[in-house]
Coordinates of C-alpha atoms in Angstrom, one line a residue:
Chain H
M1 CA 22.1 15.8 12.0
G2 CA 19.2 17.0 9.9
Q3 CA 15.9 15.2 9.3
T4 CA 14.3 13.5 6.4
A5 CA 11.0 15.2 4.9
T6 CA 9.1 12.4 6.1
E7 CA 10.5 13.3 9.5
K8 CA 9.5 17.2 9.2
I9 CA 6.0 16.1 8.3
L10 CA 5.5 13.7 11.5
S11 CA 7.2 16.0 13.9
R12 CA 4.9 18.3 12.9
A13 CA 1.9 16.2 13.2
V14 CA 2.9 15.2 16.3
G15 CA 4.1 19.2 18.0
R16 CA 7.8 18.0 18.7
T17 CA 11.1 16.8 16.9
V18 CA 10.7 12.8 15.9
R19 CA 13.0 10.7 14.6
A20 CA 13.1 7.5 12.5
G21 CA 12.4 4.6 14.5
E22 CA 10.5 6.4 17.3
L23 CA 6.9 5.3 17.8
I24 CA 3.9 8.6 18.0
Y25 CA 0.6 9.0 17.3
P26 CA 0.6 11.8 14.8
E27 CA -2.5 13.7 14.2
P28 CA -3.7 13.5 10.5
D29 CA -4.8 17.2 8.8
L30 CA -6.8 14.6 6.5
V31 CA -8.4 11.0 6.9
T32 CA -9.7 9.2 3.7
V33 CA -11.9 6.6 3.4
H34 CA -13.1 4.9 0.0
D35 CA -16.5 3.4 -1.0
W36 CA -18.0 0.7 1.1
Y37 CA -15.6 0.6 3.2
T38 CA -16.9 3.6 4.7
V39 CA -19.8 1.2 6.0
N40 CA -17.7 -1.3 7.8
V41 CA -16.4 1.5 9.2
H42 CA -19.2 2.9 10.7
D43 CA -20.5 -0.7 11.6
A44 CA -17.1 -0.9 14.3
L45 CA -17.5 2.5 15.4
A46 CA -21.1 1.9 16.5
E47 CA -19.6 -1.3 17.9
L48 CA -17.7 0.0 20.1
G49 CA -20.4 2.7 21.1
V50 CA -18.9 5.7 19.2
N51 CA -21.5 8.2 17.4
R52 CA -19.2 10.8 16.8
M53 CA -15.9 10.7 15.0
K54 CA -13.2 12.9 16.7
H55 CA -12.4 15.3 13.5
P56 CA -15.0 14.6 11.1
E57 CA -14.2 18.0 9.3
R58 CA -10.8 16.4 8.4
V59 CA -12.3 13.3 6.7
L60 CA -12.9 12.6 3.1
I61 CA -15.0 9.9 1.7
C62 CA -15.3 9.4 -2.1
T63 CA -17.0 7.0 -3.8
D64 CA -14.5 5.6 -6.5
H65 CA -13.5 2.0 -6.7
E66 CA -17.0 1.8 -8.4
P67 CA -18.7 5.2 -9.8
L68 CA -21.3 4.0 -11.7
A69 CA -23.0 1.5 -10.2
V70 CA -23.2 -1.8 -12.0
S71 CA -25.3 -3.9 -9.8
R72 CA -28.2 -3.4 -7.1
Q73 CA -25.8 -4.6 -4.3
A74 CA -23.5 -1.7 -5.6
A75 CA -26.5 1.0 -5.5
E76 CA -27.3 0.1 -2.2
R77 CA -23.9 0.3 -1.0
Q78 CA -23.6 4.1 -2.3
A79 CA -27.2 4.2 -0.9
R80 CA -25.7 3.7 2.5
V81 CA -22.0 5.1 2.0
R82 CA -23.9 8.4 1.4
W83 CA -26.2 8.2 4.5
V84 CA -22.9 7.1 6.5
A85 CA -21.7 10.5 5.2
R86 CA -24.8 12.6 6.2
T87 CA -24.7 10.9 9.7
H88 CA -20.9 11.6 10.5
E89 CA -21.2 14.9 9.1
V90 CA -17.9 14.4 7.3
G91 CA -16.1 17.8 6.0
H92 CA -15.4 16.2 2.4
F93 CA -17.9 13.7 0.7
F94 CA -17.4 12.9 -2.9
D95 CA -20.4 11.1 -4.3
A96 CA -20.3 9.5 -7.5
G97 CA -19.3 11.4 -10.2
R98 CA -18.5 14.1 -7.7
G99 CA -14.8 13.9 -8.3
G100 CA -13.4 11.0 -9.7
H101 CA -9.9 9.1 -8.0
G102 CA -9.3 9.8 -4.5
H103 CA -6.1 9.4 -4.6
V104 CA -6.0 11.8 -7.4
F105 CA -8.6 14.7 -7.5
P106 CA -7.7 15.9 -3.9
M107 CA -4.6 17.2 -4.9
E108 CA -5.8 18.9 -8.1
M109 CA -8.5 20.5 -5.8
G110 CA -5.6 21.2 -2.8
L111 CA -7.0 19.4 -0.7
V112 CA -4.2 17.4 -0.3
R113 CA -1.0 19.7 -0.2
P114 CA 2.8 20.0 0.6
G115 CA 4.0 19.4 4.1
M116 CA 0.4 17.7 4.6
F117 CA 0.1 14.3 6.7
V118 CA -2.8 12.2 5.9
F119 CA -3.9 8.9 7.3
A120 CA -5.4 6.6 5.0
Y121 CA -7.5 3.2 4.5
D122 CA -6.4 2.6 1.3
P123 CA -2.5 2.0 0.6
H124 CA -2.5 3.4 -2.4
V125 CA -2.3 7.2 -0.8
T126 CA 0.7 7.0 -1.3
N127 CA 0.4 8.8 -4.6
Y128 CA -0.1 12.2 -2.1
G129 CA 3.8 12.3 -2.1
A130 CA 3.5 13.6 -5.6
V131 CA 2.7 16.9 -3.9
G132 CA 5.0 16.5 -1.1
C133 CA 2.1 15.1 1.4
L134 CA 3.2 12.5 3.3
G135 CA 0.2 9.4 3.3
I136 CA 0.2 6.5 5.2
A137 CA -1.9 4.0 5.1
L138 CA -3.6 2.0 7.8
V139 CA -6.2 -0.5 6.3
V140 CA -9.0 -1.8 9.0
E141 CA -7.0 0.8 12.1
I142 CA -8.5 3.3 10.3
V143 CA -11.4 2.8 12.4
E144 CA -9.1 3.8 15.8
V145 CA -8.4 7.4 13.8
L146 CA -11.6 8.2 13.2
A147 CA -12.5 7.0 16.4
C148 CA -9.9 8.8 18.6
G149 CA -8.0 11.6 16.4
S150 CA -4.7 9.5 15.9
A151 CA -2.9 5.6 15.6
W152 CA 0.3 4.7 16.6
V153 CA 3.1 4.5 13.3
I154 CA 6.7 4.1 13.8
V155 CA 8.6 7.1 12.3
P156 CA 9.8 5.2 9.0
E157 CA 13.4 5.8 8.0
T158 CA 14.0 7.1 4.2
V159 CA 15.4 5.6 0.7
R160 CA 16.7 8.3 -1.3
V161 CA 16.2 7.8 -5.2
N162 CA 18.5 10.4 -7.0
L163 CA 17.0 10.5 -11.1
T164 CA 19.5 11.7 -13.6
G165 CA 19.7 11.6 -17.3
A166 CA 16.8 12.0 -19.1
L167 CA 14.3 9.4 -21.2
R168 CA 15.0 8.0 -24.3
P169 CA 12.2 8.3 -27.0
G170 CA 9.1 6.2 -26.3
V171 CA 10.1 5.6 -23.0
S172 CA 8.0 6.9 -20.1
I173 CA 8.2 7.4 -16.3
R174 CA 5.8 4.2 -15.6
D175 CA 8.8 2.1 -17.6
V176 CA 10.6 3.8 -14.7
A177 CA 8.9 3.3 -11.7
Q178 CA 8.3 -0.7 -12.9
R179 CA 11.7 -0.8 -13.3
L180 CA 12.7 0.6 -10.1
I181 CA 10.2 -1.3 -8.4
A182 CA 12.1 -4.7 -9.4
D183 CA 16.1 -3.3 -9.2
L184 CA 15.2 -2.1 -5.1
D185 CA 16.2 -4.6 -2.2
P186 CA 12.4 -5.1 -1.3
D187 CA 14.7 -5.8 2.5
V188 CA 16.5 -2.2 1.8
V189 CA 12.5 -0.4 1.0
D190 CA 10.6 -2.4 3.8
Y191 CA 8.9 -0.4 6.0
T192 CA 10.9 3.5 4.4
V193 CA 8.9 5.8 2.5
V194 CA 11.0 6.3 -0.8
E195 CA 12.0 9.7 -1.8
F196 CA 12.1 11.0 -4.9
G197 CA 15.0 13.5 -5.9
G198 CA 18.0 14.6 -7.9
P199 CA 18.9 17.1 -11.0
A200 CA 16.5 15.0 -13.6
L201 CA 13.4 15.1 -11.2
A202 CA 12.7 18.8 -12.7
S203 CA 11.9 17.2 -16.0
I204 CA 9.1 15.4 -14.4
D205 CA 6.0 16.7 -14.4
I206 CA 3.4 16.4 -11.2
D207 CA 1.4 14.2 -13.3
R208 CA 4.5 12.1 -13.7
R209 CA 5.4 12.0 -10.2
I210 CA 1.7 10.8 -9.5
T211 CA 2.9 7.5 -10.9
L212 CA 7.0 7.3 -9.7
V213 CA 5.4 7.6 -6.0
N214 CA 2.6 4.9 -6.8
T215 CA 4.9 1.8 -7.2
P216 CA 7.1 1.7 -4.4
L217 CA 4.3 0.6 -2.3
E218 CA 4.4 -2.5 -4.3
I219 CA 7.4 -4.1 -2.5
G220 CA 6.8 -3.1 1.0
A221 CA 7.2 0.6 1.1
K222 CA 5.6 2.7 3.6
S223 CA 5.1 5.8 1.6
A224 CA 6.7 7.5 -0.6
L225 CA 7.6 11.4 -1.8
A226 CA 8.6 13.3 -4.4
E227 CA 10.4 16.6 -3.1
I228 CA 9.2 19.6 -3.8
D229 CA 11.4 22.1 -6.1
E230 CA 10.5 24.9 -8.6
T231 CA 8.6 22.2 -11.4
A232 CA 6.6 21.6 -8.3
R233 CA 6.5 25.3 -7.2
A234 CA 5.0 26.0 -10.5
W235 CA 2.2 23.8 -10.5
F236 CA 0.8 25.0 -7.4
E237 CA 1.3 28.5 -8.5
A238 CA -0.7 27.6 -11.7
R239 CA -3.6 26.2 -9.4
G240 CA -3.5 28.6 -6.7
I241 CA -2.7 26.1 -4.3
D242 CA -1.1 26.8 -0.6
H243 CA 3.1 25.3 -0.8
S244 CA 4.1 27.9 2.1
Q245 CA 3.7 24.3 4.7
A246 CA 6.7 22.2 2.1
V247 CA 9.4 20.3 3.9
M248 CA 12.8 19.2 2.4
S249 CA 15.2 16.4 3.6
D250 CA 18.1 18.2 4.8
A251 CA 21.7 17.5 3.4
D252 CA 23.2 15.8 6.3
A253 CA 19.4 14.2 6.6
P254 CA 20.2 10.2 7.5
F255 CA 19.1 8.0 4.9
R256 CA 18.3 4.5 4.9
Q257 CA 20.1 3.9 1.3
V258 CA 20.5 7.2 -1.2
I259 CA 20.9 5.2 -4.5
D260 CA 21.4 7.1 -8.1
F261 CA 18.7 5.8 -11.5
D262 CA 19.8 7.1 -14.6
L263 CA 16.2 7.3 -16.6
G264 CA 18.1 7.1 -20.2
L265 CA 19.0 3.2 -19.0
V266 CA 15.6 2.5 -19.2
E267 CA 13.4 1.3 -21.8
P268 CA 10.1 -0.1 -22.5
Q269 CA 9.5 -2.5 -19.4
V270 CA 6.5 -5.0 -18.5
A271 CA 5.6 -6.7 -15.3
Q272 CA 4.6 -10.2 -16.1
P273 CA 2.0 -12.1 -14.0
P274 CA 1.5 -12.2 -11.0
T275 CA 3.3 -9.5 -9.2
P276 CA 4.3 -6.0 -10.1
D277 CA 7.9 -6.4 -9.7
Q278 CA 8.3 -9.6 -12.3
V279 CA 9.5 -6.8 -14.6
C280 CA 11.1 -7.3 -17.6
G281 CA 11.8 -5.7 -20.7
I282 CA 9.5 -5.4 -24.1
S283 CA 11.4 -7.7 -26.3
D284 CA 11.3 -10.6 -23.8
V285 CA 6.9 -10.5 -24.2
I286 CA 6.8 -8.8 -27.7
G287 CA 3.9 -10.6 -30.0
R288 CA 1.9 -12.5 -26.7
P289 CA -1.8 -12.0 -28.1
V290 CA -4.1 -9.3 -25.6
H291 CA -7.6 -9.3 -25.5
H292 CA -8.3 -6.7 -23.3
A293 CA -6.7 -3.1 -22.5
F294 CA -6.5 -0.8 -20.2
I295 CA -5.3 2.9 -19.2
G296 CA -6.5 3.9 -15.7
S297 CA -5.9 3.5 -12.1
C298 CA -4.4 5.4 -9.1
A299 CA -1.2 4.9 -11.2
S300 CA -1.6 6.4 -14.4
S301 CA -4.8 8.0 -15.2
S302 CA -3.2 11.7 -15.5
L303 CA -3.5 13.8 -18.2
A304 CA -0.2 13.2 -19.7
D305 CA -1.3 9.8 -19.5
L306 CA -4.1 10.2 -21.7
R307 CA -1.8 12.5 -24.3
D308 CA 0.5 9.4 -24.3
A309 CA -2.4 7.0 -25.2
A310 CA -3.7 9.4 -27.7
R311 CA -0.4 9.8 -29.6
I312 CA -0.5 6.1 -30.2
L313 CA -4.6 6.0 -30.9
S314 CA -4.2 9.3 -33.4
G315 CA -5.1 7.5 -36.7
R316 CA -5.2 4.1 -35.7
R317 CA -8.2 1.8 -34.6
V318 CA -8.0 -0.6 -31.6
S319 CA -7.5 -4.0 -32.8
P320 CA -10.5 -6.0 -33.5
S321 CA -9.9 -8.8 -31.3
V322 CA -9.4 -6.4 -28.3
R323 CA -11.5 -4.2 -26.2
M324 CA -10.0 -1.2 -25.1
I325 CA -10.9 1.1 -21.5
I326 CA -9.5 4.5 -20.7
T327 CA -10.7 5.7 -17.6
P328 CA -9.6 9.4 -16.7
G329 CA -8.2 9.6 -13.2
S330 CA -10.8 12.6 -12.7
N331 CA -13.4 14.5 -13.1
E332 CA -10.9 17.7 -14.2
I333 CA -9.2 14.9 -16.4
A334 CA -11.8 14.1 -18.0
R335 CA -12.8 17.8 -19.0
Q336 CA -9.7 19.0 -19.9
A337 CA -9.4 15.4 -22.2
A338 CA -12.3 16.4 -24.2
Q339 CA -11.2 19.7 -24.3
E340 CA -8.0 18.8 -26.0
G341 CA -9.7 16.1 -27.8
L342 CA -8.5 13.5 -26.5
I343 CA -11.9 11.7 -26.3
E344 CA -12.5 12.0 -29.7
V345 CA -9.5 10.1 -30.7
F346 CA -9.9 7.5 -28.5
M347 CA -13.6 7.7 -29.7
Q348 CA -12.5 7.3 -33.2
A349 CA -10.2 4.6 -31.8
G350 CA -12.4 2.5 -30.8
V351 CA -12.0 2.4 -26.9
M352 CA -14.9 2.8 -24.3
V353 CA -13.8 5.6 -22.0
S354 CA -15.3 4.8 -18.8
A355 CA -16.4 6.8 -15.6
P356 CA -13.9 8.5 -13.7
G357 CA -12.1 6.8 -10.7
C358 CA -10.3 3.1 -10.3
G359 CA -11.8 1.8 -13.7
P360 CA -11.3 -1.8 -13.6
C361 CA -8.3 -2.3 -11.6
A362 CA -10.3 -2.0 -8.6
G363 CA -10.9 -6.0 -8.7
G364 CA -12.3 -6.2 -12.0
R365 CA -15.7 -4.7 -10.5
I366 CA -16.4 -3.5 -14.6
A367 CA -14.8 -5.0 -17.8
P368 CA -13.5 -7.9 -16.3
L369 CA -11.7 -10.7 -17.5
A370 CA -12.8 -13.8 -18.8
A371 CA -10.9 -17.9 -18.3
G372 CA -7.9 -18.1 -20.5
E373 CA -8.2 -14.3 -21.4
T374 CA -5.0 -11.6 -21.4
S375 CA -4.6 -8.1 -20.2
I376 CA -2.4 -5.7 -20.6
N377 CA -3.2 -2.4 -18.9
T378 CA -1.7 0.3 -16.6
G379 CA -3.4 -0.7 -13.1
T380 CA -0.9 -1.0 -10.0
R381 CA -1.4 -4.8 -9.8
N382 CA -1.3 -8.0 -11.6
D383 CA -2.2 -10.6 -8.9
P384 CA -4.3 -13.8 -10.1
G385 CA -8.1 -12.9 -10.7
R386 CA -7.1 -9.1 -9.7
L387 CA -9.2 -8.4 -12.7
G388 CA -11.7 -11.6 -12.6
A389 CA -10.8 -14.4 -14.0
R390 CA -7.8 -15.9 -11.7
D391 CA -6.9 -18.4 -15.1
A392 CA -6.1 -15.3 -16.9
D393 CA -3.0 -13.3 -17.1
I394 CA -2.1 -9.6 -16.6
Y395 CA 0.4 -7.5 -18.0
L396 CA 1.6 -4.0 -16.5
A397 CA 3.1 -1.9 -18.8
S398 CA 2.8 2.1 -20.0
P399 CA 0.0 3.9 -21.6
L400 CA 2.3 3.9 -24.5
T401 CA 2.9 0.3 -24.8
V402 CA -1.0 -0.8 -23.3
A403 CA -1.9 1.5 -26.5
A404 CA 0.6 0.3 -28.4
S405 CA -0.6 -3.6 -27.6
A406 CA -4.1 -2.7 -28.0
V407 CA -3.9 -1.3 -31.7
A408 CA -1.5 -4.4 -32.6
G409 CA -3.6 -6.9 -30.8
C410 CA 0.2 -8.5 -29.2
I411 CA 2.2 -7.1 -26.7
A412 CA 3.9 -4.1 -29.1
D413 CA 6.6 -1.7 -28.4
P414 CA 5.6 1.9 -29.1
R415 CA 8.9 2.8 -30.4
D416 CA 6.8 1.3 -33.6
F417 CA 4.6 3.4 -33.3
L418 CA 6.1 6.6 -32.6
Q419 CA 8.9 6.1 -35.5
E420 CA 6.1 6.0 -38.2
Chain Z
M1 CA 1.5 -10.2 30.8
D2 CA 4.7 -12.6 31.5
W3 CA 6.5 -11.6 28.6
L4 CA 9.5 -14.3 29.3
F5 CA 8.6 -17.5 26.8
R6 CA 10.1 -20.6 27.6
G7 CA 9.4 -24.1 25.2
R8 CA 10.5 -25.8 21.9
C9 CA 11.9 -23.9 18.9
W10 CA 10.4 -24.5 15.4
K11 CA 12.6 -23.0 13.2
F12 CA 11.5 -22.0 9.5
G13 CA 13.7 -20.7 6.8
D14 CA 12.9 -17.2 4.3
N15 CA 9.8 -15.6 2.8
V16 CA 7.5 -17.7 4.8
G17 CA 4.1 -16.6 3.5
I18 CA 1.1 -15.5 5.2
D19 CA -1.2 -16.9 2.3
G20 CA -0.9 -20.6 2.1
D21 CA 1.7 -21.1 4.6
M22 CA 0.5 -19.8 7.7
A23 CA -3.1 -20.1 7.5
P24 CA -4.8 -20.5 4.2
L25 CA -5.6 -18.1 1.5
E26 CA -9.9 -19.0 1.8
L27 CA -9.8 -18.2 5.3
A28 CA -8.7 -14.7 4.8
I29 CA -10.8 -14.2 1.6
S30 CA -14.3 -14.9 4.0
R31 CA -12.6 -13.2 6.8
E32 CA -12.0 -15.6 9.4
T33 CA -11.5 -14.4 13.3
R34 CA -12.2 -17.0 15.3
L35 CA -9.6 -18.3 16.8
E36 CA -10.7 -21.3 17.3
V37 CA -11.0 -22.4 13.9
L38 CA -7.7 -20.5 13.2
R39 CA -5.9 -22.3 15.2
E40 CA -6.3 -25.6 13.1
V41 CA -4.6 -24.4 10.5
F42 CA -1.4 -22.8 11.9
M43 CA 1.7 -23.5 9.9
A44 CA -0.5 -26.2 8.1
G45 CA 0.6 -25.3 5.1
I46 CA 4.4 -26.0 5.7
D47 CA 3.7 -29.0 8.0
P48 CA -0.3 -30.5 8.5
D49 CA 0.6 -31.8 11.9
F50 CA 1.6 -28.6 13.2
P51 CA -1.4 -27.5 14.8
R52 CA -1.3 -30.5 16.8
K53 CA 3.0 -30.6 17.0
V54 CA 3.0 -27.3 18.7
Q55 CA 2.3 -26.2 22.5
A56 CA 1.4 -22.5 24.5
G57 CA 4.7 -20.8 25.2
D58 CA 7.0 -22.5 21.9
L59 CA 8.7 -20.0 20.2
I60 CA 8.7 -19.5 16.1
V61 CA 12.1 -18.9 14.7
A62 CA 12.1 -17.8 11.4
G63 CA 14.1 -16.0 8.7
K64 CA 13.7 -13.1 6.1
R65 CA 9.9 -11.8 5.2
F66 CA 8.0 -13.9 7.7
A67 CA 4.7 -13.8 6.8
Q68 CA 5.3 -12.3 3.3
G69 CA 2.6 -11.5 1.1
N70 CA -0.8 -9.5 0.9
P71 CA -1.0 -8.2 4.8
H72 CA -3.9 -11.0 5.7
I73 CA -4.2 -10.9 9.5
Q74 CA -5.2 -14.5 9.5
G75 CA -1.6 -16.5 9.9
L76 CA -1.2 -14.6 12.8
L77 CA -4.7 -15.2 14.7
A78 CA -3.5 -18.3 14.1
A79 CA 0.0 -17.9 16.0
R80 CA -1.9 -16.2 18.6
A81 CA -4.4 -19.0 19.4
H82 CA -1.5 -21.3 20.5
G83 CA -0.1 -18.6 22.5
V84 CA 3.0 -18.9 20.5
G85 CA 6.4 -16.3 20.3
V86 CA 7.9 -15.1 17.5
V87 CA 11.6 -13.8 16.8
V88 CA 12.4 -13.3 13.1
E89 CA 15.0 -12.0 11.1
S90 CA 13.0 -9.7 9.5
I91 CA 9.1 -9.4 8.3
P92 CA 7.2 -7.3 6.1
R93 CA 5.5 -4.0 7.4
G94 CA 1.8 -4.7 6.9
S95 CA 2.3 -8.5 8.5
F96 CA 4.2 -6.5 11.5
R97 CA 1.5 -4.4 11.7
N98 CA -0.9 -7.7 12.2
A99 CA 1.1 -9.7 14.4
I100 CA 0.3 -6.0 17.0
S101 CA -3.2 -6.1 16.1
A102 CA -3.3 -10.2 16.6
G103 CA -1.4 -9.6 19.9
V104 CA 1.4 -11.9 18.9
P105 CA 4.5 -11.1 20.6
I106 CA 7.2 -10.8 18.9
L107 CA 11.1 -9.5 18.1
P108 CA 10.9 -8.5 14.6
R109 CA 14.6 -8.1 13.7
C110 CA 16.7 -10.6 14.7
E111 CA 19.9 -10.3 12.1
G112 CA 21.0 -14.2 11.6
V113 CA 18.8 -16.0 14.2
C114 CA 18.2 -18.7 12.7
A115 CA 21.9 -19.3 12.8
L116 CA 21.3 -19.1 16.5
A117 CA 18.7 -22.3 16.8
E118 CA 17.3 -25.2 15.3
S119 CA 14.0 -27.1 15.9
G120 CA 13.8 -29.0 18.9
D121 CA 16.1 -26.7 21.0
E122 CA 14.8 -25.2 24.1
L123 CA 14.7 -21.8 24.1
E124 CA 13.6 -18.8 26.7
V125 CA 12.8 -15.6 25.2
D126 CA 12.0 -12.4 26.7
F127 CA 10.2 -10.1 25.2
A128 CA 10.1 -7.2 26.9
S129 CA 13.7 -7.0 27.1
G130 CA 14.8 -8.9 23.9
R131 CA 17.0 -11.3 25.4
F132 CA 17.3 -14.5 23.1
R133 CA 18.4 -17.7 25.3
N134 CA 19.2 -21.1 23.7
L135 CA 19.0 -23.4 26.8
T136 CA 20.0 -26.6 24.8
R137 CA 23.3 -25.0 23.3
N138 CA 23.8 -22.7 26.4
F139 CA 24.6 -19.2 25.1
E140 CA 22.5 -15.9 25.1
R141 CA 22.0 -13.0 22.3
Q142 CA 20.6 -9.3 22.9
F143 CA 18.2 -8.1 19.8
Q144 CA 16.1 -5.1 20.0
P145 CA 12.5 -5.5 22.0
L146 CA 9.1 -3.7 20.8
P147 CA 8.7 -0.5 22.0
A148 CA 6.4 -0.4 25.5
M149 CA 3.3 1.1 24.0
L150 CA 3.6 -1.9 21.2
L151 CA 4.1 -3.9 24.5
D152 CA 1.0 -3.1 26.2
I153 CA -1.6 -3.8 22.8
I154 CA 0.0 -7.0 23.0
A155 CA -0.5 -7.3 26.3
L156 CA -4.0 -6.4 26.3
G157 CA -4.8 -8.9 23.2
G158 CA -4.1 -7.0 20.2
Y159 CA -5.6 -3.5 18.5
K160 CA -9.4 -4.3 19.7
E161 CA -9.1 -4.3 23.0
A162 CA -6.3 -2.0 23.0
L163 CA -8.9 0.6 21.2
R164 CA -11.2 -0.1 23.9
R165 CA -9.4 0.7 26.6
R166 CA -8.3 4.1 24.6
L167 CA -11.8 5.0 24.2
A168 CA -12.5 4.1 27.7
A169 CA -9.5 6.2 28.7
M170 CA -11.0 9.3 26.6
D171 CA -14.2 9.0 27.9
A172 CA -12.9 9.0 31.6
A173 CA -11.1 11.9 30.9
R174 CA -14.2 13.8 29.6

């Protein structure tokens, strides 16, 4: 019987052939920790009497949840993160303003590559699946990996999603990603890797694949992967990124379930409060007033997402009743957006462009909501209080829908703007 | 550690919430980990008297998605504080990991177990072998037990102590 891509990646990480269901202690190629949790990690290691990480050269620390410190406390934390990175001599330290979002820039830079295995503190490490790298989050147990070089994992089964058809105008992969997690059965997805393939994958570039692999964890997936195909290989080769370790699931690999999903059946989707899988078609919520709009987060901060925003915002103004923030995912994305003239479009529309990183999605540390306000944004979560006030409503949607809503001052269908 | 638990069944349905049902969200947000604090609130979101009724060795039997929600560890530390075992139809991945971390004996995938017992039944569960016996109704079933390595972590009382042991073994091997 064949192996899934996940089984192959984890087999390499333990040096023998493994199957779904086995308990293993895989050695990661990279370990990622973000922002102030770095300090907690250091303190936990110190409490255990560990002065040196097992493989500091494989550790990536980045400052992305609050790159522009907006309080004295945050500045002190950043200083402490710098001290920890220096003290432990970590191999990859990206201070404020140096990389951008830790779930985005390592793929651009080739630090994260096909076939690699990454252990992380933060759950949205599943993003690396966009380039065929398996990322698994351990939250606090990342301390064990840093101290001992590994931690236990049960090799996950795989749910295969075969994408077919083509997107209709005004619909984006963000809409597909949201519809998918509403349609998939959480009991089937639980503790699996959701693997995307099928004939339509070729039409989805790496920028959009990031969005696709970002969402399944919200309904309990362990991680997500996009199959490495010609589209992906062309992307690696254009950037000089090694893809020789890329793996694919075998044709006879044992999937927990195989699902076909037709992109052509999707219309613009909106996730309603209080969870990302409370998804409806846009017609159900159209016209609801919004006060706050945001495009960014690890799910939707690529150049493709910013281009979508510019398609709507070009020659238009954000409604006087809305404040809008756009956060490019990385320094490189921001640079390219500037070069293409996207930043100028945003500025003329009355948008605030913030430092590359998580933007408001990181708990509303910047640009939060006041009580009674409503936001529509491309963040990952819409739990009450995610963006500040608990008494505030958060809707999640595509960059096209968020931009259209920002202009309209209420939830709006982007197709109405693209036809004009 | 003795893996044979014999005690009363406390049965819950599907979707028992980690926050609110098993322990108050406030204690998750304040990162409370003291067992003596958490034992006073275990399952109080469903039954305020529960912390005074449940006894060590009792068995929590529940349906699908036990401990669902944002994977906070507090409700599982509260289970550990009472010394109960957990037998469920399913448990989301984050809470499964937290159950091991908290040192709670668990059978995580027992399809149909809710139909096999009622609250108040006398149960006997062997967490090492996966044998589930309902002594009141006089039958037994076999479920998949945890891998031995996870039983070892639970026997040590959870993740922190297991990590200390692992580090000590690494030091000794140097």
